[in-house]
Coordinates of C-alpha atoms in Angstrom, one line a residue:
M1 CA -5.0 37.9 -3.4
N2 CA -5.5 34.1 -4.3
N3 CA -6.1 33.4 -0.8
G4 CA -3.9 30.2 -0.9
L5 CA -6.0 29.2 -3.0
S6 CA -4.4 27.1 -5.3
E7 CA -4.4 27.8 -9.2
Y8 CA -7.1 24.7 -10.0
E9 CA -9.9 26.4 -7.6
L10 CA -8.6 29.8 -9.1
L11 CA -10.0 28.6 -12.9
R12 CA -12.7 27.0 -10.5
Q13 CA -14.0 30.6 -9.7
E14 CA -13.2 32.4 -12.3
R15 CA -15.6 30.1 -14.5
I16 CA -18.0 30.6 -11.7
K17 CA -18.0 33.8 -11.9
R18 CA -18.6 33.6 -16.2
N19 CA -21.3 31.5 -15.8
N20 CA -23.0 33.2 -12.9
E21 CA -22.4 36.6 -14.8
R22 CA -24.0 35.4 -18.0
L23 CA -27.2 33.9 -16.1
A24 CA -27.5 37.1 -14.6
S25 CA -27.6 38.6 -17.9
L26 CA -30.1 36.5 -19.4
G27 CA -32.1 37.3 -16.4
L28 CA -31.4 33.9 -13.9
L29 CA -30.2 35.7 -11.3
D30 CA -31.1 39.2 -9.8
K31 CA -27.3 39.5 -9.3
P32 CA -24.1 38.2 -9.5
S33 CA -22.9 35.6 -6.7
R34 CA -20.0 35.3 -5.9
P35 CA -19.0 32.3 -3.9
S36 CA -16.8 32.7 -0.6
A37 CA -13.7 32.3 1.1
S38 CA -15.5 29.6 3.5
A39 CA -18.0 28.1 0.9
T40 CA -15.1 27.2 -0.7
T41 CA -13.1 26.0 1.7
E42 CA -16.3 23.5 2.9
S43 CA -16.7 22.5 -0.2
K44 CA -13.0 21.3 0.0
S45 CA -13.7 19.6 3.1
F46 CA -16.9 18.4 2.1
S47 CA -16.7 14.7 3.8
T48 CA -19.5 12.3 5.0
P49 CA -20.8 12.7 8.1
K50 CA -20.1 10.6 11.0
K51 CA -22.5 9.0 12.3
K52 CA -22.9 9.3 16.3
K53 CA -23.0 7.0 18.1
V54 CA -25.1 5.7 20.4
V55 CA -25.1 4.0 23.9
S56 CA -27.5 1.9 25.0
A57 CA -28.3 1.4 28.2
K58 CA -26.4 -1.2 30.2
F59 CA -27.8 -4.1 30.8
T60 CA -27.7 -5.7 34.5
P61 CA -28.8 -8.6 35.6
P62 CA -30.3 -9.6 38.8
A63 CA -29.4 -10.3 41.4
S64 CA -28.7 -14.7 41.7
T65 CA -31.3 -16.4 44.1
R66 CA -28.1 -18.1 45.1
Y67 CA -26.7 -17.7 48.4
S68 CA -23.8 -19.4 50.5
R69 CA -25.0 -20.7 54.6
R70 CA -21.6 -21.0 55.4
L71 CA -20.8 -17.9 54.3
S72 CA -24.1 -16.2 55.9
G73 CA -23.0 -18.2 60.0
K74 CA -26.0 -20.8 59.1
P75 CA -25.1 -24.6 59.9
A76 CA -24.6 -26.7 57.3
L77 CA -27.2 -28.6 56.0
Y78 CA -25.7 -31.7 55.1
K79 CA -22.8 -33.3 56.8
P80 CA -21.2 -36.6 55.3
I81 CA -21.3 -39.3 57.5
E82 CA -16.5 -39.6 58.4
D83 CA -15.5 -43.6 57.5
I84 CA -13.1 -43.5 60.9
N85 CA -11.8 -46.7 58.8
D86 CA -9.7 -47.1 56.6
N87 CA -10.4 -50.4 55.1
P88 CA -13.4 -50.0 52.0
V89 CA -17.0 -50.2 52.2
S90 CA -17.5 -53.7 50.0
K91 CA -21.0 -53.6 48.8
P92 CA -23.8 -54.9 50.2
A93 CA -24.6 -58.1 49.4
K94 CA -27.7 -59.3 46.8
V95 CA -31.6 -59.1 48.7
N96 CA -32.3 -62.7 46.9
K97 CA -37.0 -61.0 46.2
R98 CA -38.2 -64.1 44.8
A99 CA -36.7 -66.3 47.7
S100 CA -38.1 -63.0 50.1
K101 CA -41.2 -63.1 49.2
R102 CA -41.7 -66.7 49.7
A103 CA -40.8 -66.5 53.0
N104 CA -43.5 -66.7 54.6
V105 CA -44.9 -69.4 51.9
S106 CA -45.7 -72.6 53.0
T107 CA -42.9 -76.1 51.9
I108 CA -45.5 -78.8 53.2
R109 CA -46.0 -80.8 50.4
R110 CA -48.6 -83.5 50.8
I111 CA -50.6 -85.2 48.0
I112 CA -54.5 -85.0 48.7
P113 CA -55.7 -89.3 48.3
E114 CA -57.7 -89.2 45.2
A115 CA -60.9 -90.3 47.6
L116 CA -63.5 -90.1 48.3
S117 CA -64.0 -90.1 52.2
A118 CA -61.2 -91.5 54.3
P119 CA -63.1 -91.7 58.3
L120 CA -61.0 -91.4 61.0
T121 CA -60.8 -94.6 63.6
E122 CA -61.9 -94.1 67.4
E123 CA -58.4 -95.2 67.6
Q124 CA -57.7 -92.0 65.5
K125 CA -60.1 -89.3 66.8
Q126 CA -59.5 -90.1 70.1
H127 CA -55.5 -89.2 69.5
I128 CA -56.7 -86.0 67.4
E129 CA -58.6 -85.1 71.1
R130 CA -56.1 -84.9 73.2
K131 CA -53.0 -83.5 71.1
M132 CA -56.1 -80.4 71.1
E133 CA -56.2 -80.3 74.4
G134 CA -59.9 -78.3 74.3
N135 CA -58.0 -76.1 72.1
F136 CA -58.4 -76.4 68.0
L137 CA -58.1 -73.2 66.9
E138 CA -55.2 -71.8 68.8
K139 CA -53.7 -74.8 67.3
F140 CA -54.3 -74.5 63.5
E141 CA -53.2 -71.2 64.0
D142 CA -50.2 -72.2 65.3
Y143 CA -49.9 -74.4 62.7
L144 CA -50.3 -71.7 60.1
T145 CA -47.4 -69.7 61.9
N146 CA -45.0 -71.8 63.0
I147 CA -45.3 -75.5 60.8
D148 CA -47.4 -75.2 57.3
A149 CA -46.2 -71.1 57.5
L150 CA -48.5 -68.9 55.5
S151 CA -48.2 -65.3 54.4
E152 CA -50.6 -63.6 56.9
G153 CA -53.4 -62.5 54.4
N154 CA -53.3 -65.9 52.8
R155 CA -54.0 -67.3 56.9
R156 CA -56.6 -64.9 58.0
S157 CA -58.1 -65.7 55.2
V158 CA -58.2 -69.8 56.3
M159 CA -58.8 -68.6 59.9
R160 CA -61.7 -66.7 59.3
Q161 CA -63.3 -69.4 56.3
I162 CA -62.0 -73.2 59.2
T163 CA -64.1 -71.2 61.9
K164 CA -67.3 -70.8 59.7
L165 CA -67.3 -74.0 59.7
F166 CA -66.4 -74.9 63.9
N167 CA -69.3 -73.3 64.8
G168 CA -71.6 -73.9 62.2
Q169 CA -72.0 -70.9 60.5
G170 CA -71.4 -72.7 57.7
I171 CA -69.7 -70.9 54.7
R172 CA -72.1 -69.4 51.9
Y173 CA -70.3 -67.5 48.4
E174 CA -70.8 -63.5 48.4
S175 CA -70.4 -61.7 45.2
K176 CA -72.4 -59.7 43.3
A177 CA -71.4 -61.3 39.8
Y178 CA -70.9 -65.1 40.7
G179 CA -72.1 -65.7 44.4
W180 CA -74.4 -68.1 45.3
P181 CA -78.5 -68.1 45.0
E182 CA -80.0 -67.1 48.3
G183 CA -80.1 -69.6 51.3
C184 CA -77.1 -71.8 49.8
Y185 CA -74.6 -72.2 52.7
F186 CA -71.6 -75.0 52.5
M187 CA -72.1 -77.5 55.9
K188 CA -73.9 -75.2 57.6
E189 CA -75.5 -75.3 61.2
T190 CA -72.9 -78.7 60.6
E191 CA -70.1 -78.7 63.4
I192 CA -66.4 -79.5 61.4
G193 CA -63.8 -80.3 63.5
P194 CA -59.8 -82.1 62.8
T195 CA -61.8 -84.9 63.2
D196 CA -64.4 -85.2 60.2
D197 CA -64.1 -86.7 57.2
I198 CA -62.5 -83.4 55.4
L199 CA -61.9 -85.7 52.5
N200 CA -65.2 -86.2 51.7
L201 CA -65.7 -82.5 53.1
M202 CA -63.5 -81.5 49.7
E203 CA -65.9 -83.6 47.8
I204 CA -68.5 -81.7 48.9
G205 CA -67.8 -78.9 48.5
R206 CA -66.3 -79.8 45.1
Q207 CA -70.7 -80.7 44.5
C208 CA -71.5 -77.3 46.0
E209 CA -68.9 -74.8 43.8
N210 CA -70.6 -77.5 40.8
E211 CA -73.9 -76.7 41.0
W212 CA -73.8 -73.2 42.8
G213 CA -71.4 -71.6 41.6
E214 CA -67.7 -71.5 40.4
D215 CA -65.0 -70.1 43.3
H216 CA -63.5 -67.2 41.0
G217 CA -60.9 -65.9 44.8
N218 CA -58.3 -69.1 43.6
G219 CA -59.5 -71.3 45.5
W220 CA -60.3 -69.8 48.5
L221 CA -63.8 -69.8 49.4
L222 CA -63.6 -73.7 49.9
S223 CA -60.5 -75.5 48.4
H224 CA -57.8 -73.8 50.4
P225 CA -58.7 -73.6 53.7
L226 CA -60.4 -77.8 53.6
K227 CA -56.5 -78.7 52.3
K228 CA -55.4 -77.0 55.2
L229 CA -57.1 -78.3 58.1
Y230 CA -56.6 -81.9 56.1
M231 CA -52.9 -81.6 56.3
F232 CA -53.1 -79.5 59.1
Q233 CA -55.2 -83.1 60.9
Q234 CA -52.8 -85.9 59.5
Y235 CA -49.9 -83.7 61.3
Y236 CA -51.1 -84.5 64.2
L237 CA -51.5 -88.5 63.5
E238 CA -48.1 -88.1 62.2
N239 CA -46.5 -86.5 65.5

C-alpha cells in the first residue's frame, strides 16, 4: 500500500531502507528504523518557518498644552480695533529726529568781540538795572528758557554757575583728575551781574584755566555760562 506516495517517494523509502539494513549489518544501528509516513510528510511539506510579527507598543503623543479661550468660554486677550471709516489709513508722517533733538537748542547766534574788555557806560548800566527790576536771576532763567532756549540740562548748568558768581561764591573746578589746586577760585567774593564787563571776565577765566588747569567739561565750567551772560546783557541793551 503506497499511502498515496509518488513513485519517486517509494523509491526513496526503499533506498533508505536498504541503507539502514546495511548500517545495521555493520553494527552501526541497533535496529533498522523505517521512516514513518508522518516524517515523510513533514519532509515533503518542510518550509522555512515564518517569523512571528512583533507588535510594538503604540506611541501616544502627550496631550497638547494649547487650548482655546473661545471654546472654554473665556474672553479674548486682544480685540482688534475696528475702523469705522472706509478710507484707507494714511501712513504717519516721518518725524525728523534730528530736528526734535535740537528743538531746545539755542538759535541765537552772536559774535563775541575779540576785545579783552568792553565796560558799559553809566547810562547802559542804569538801563539794564531798570530792566532787571531787582530780579536778575529770574530774568536770566526766563531768557534761557524762552528766548535763547537751551536744553533743560544745559540750562541748569548755566544757572548753577551764574548763581554762584552772582552770590559771590566764585567758581572752582572740582575734578579728581583735572581739578584746580586747593583754594583756587574764579572771582570768589566778587558779585557778578549783568552790568559787569563780561568780556573781561571771559579773559580772566581763560587765564585761570591756563594757570590752574583746562576745563575738560566742554566749556560748561566758565566759557558757556559767561557767553550766555554776555548775550543776555546785549539782548537787554538792544531791546
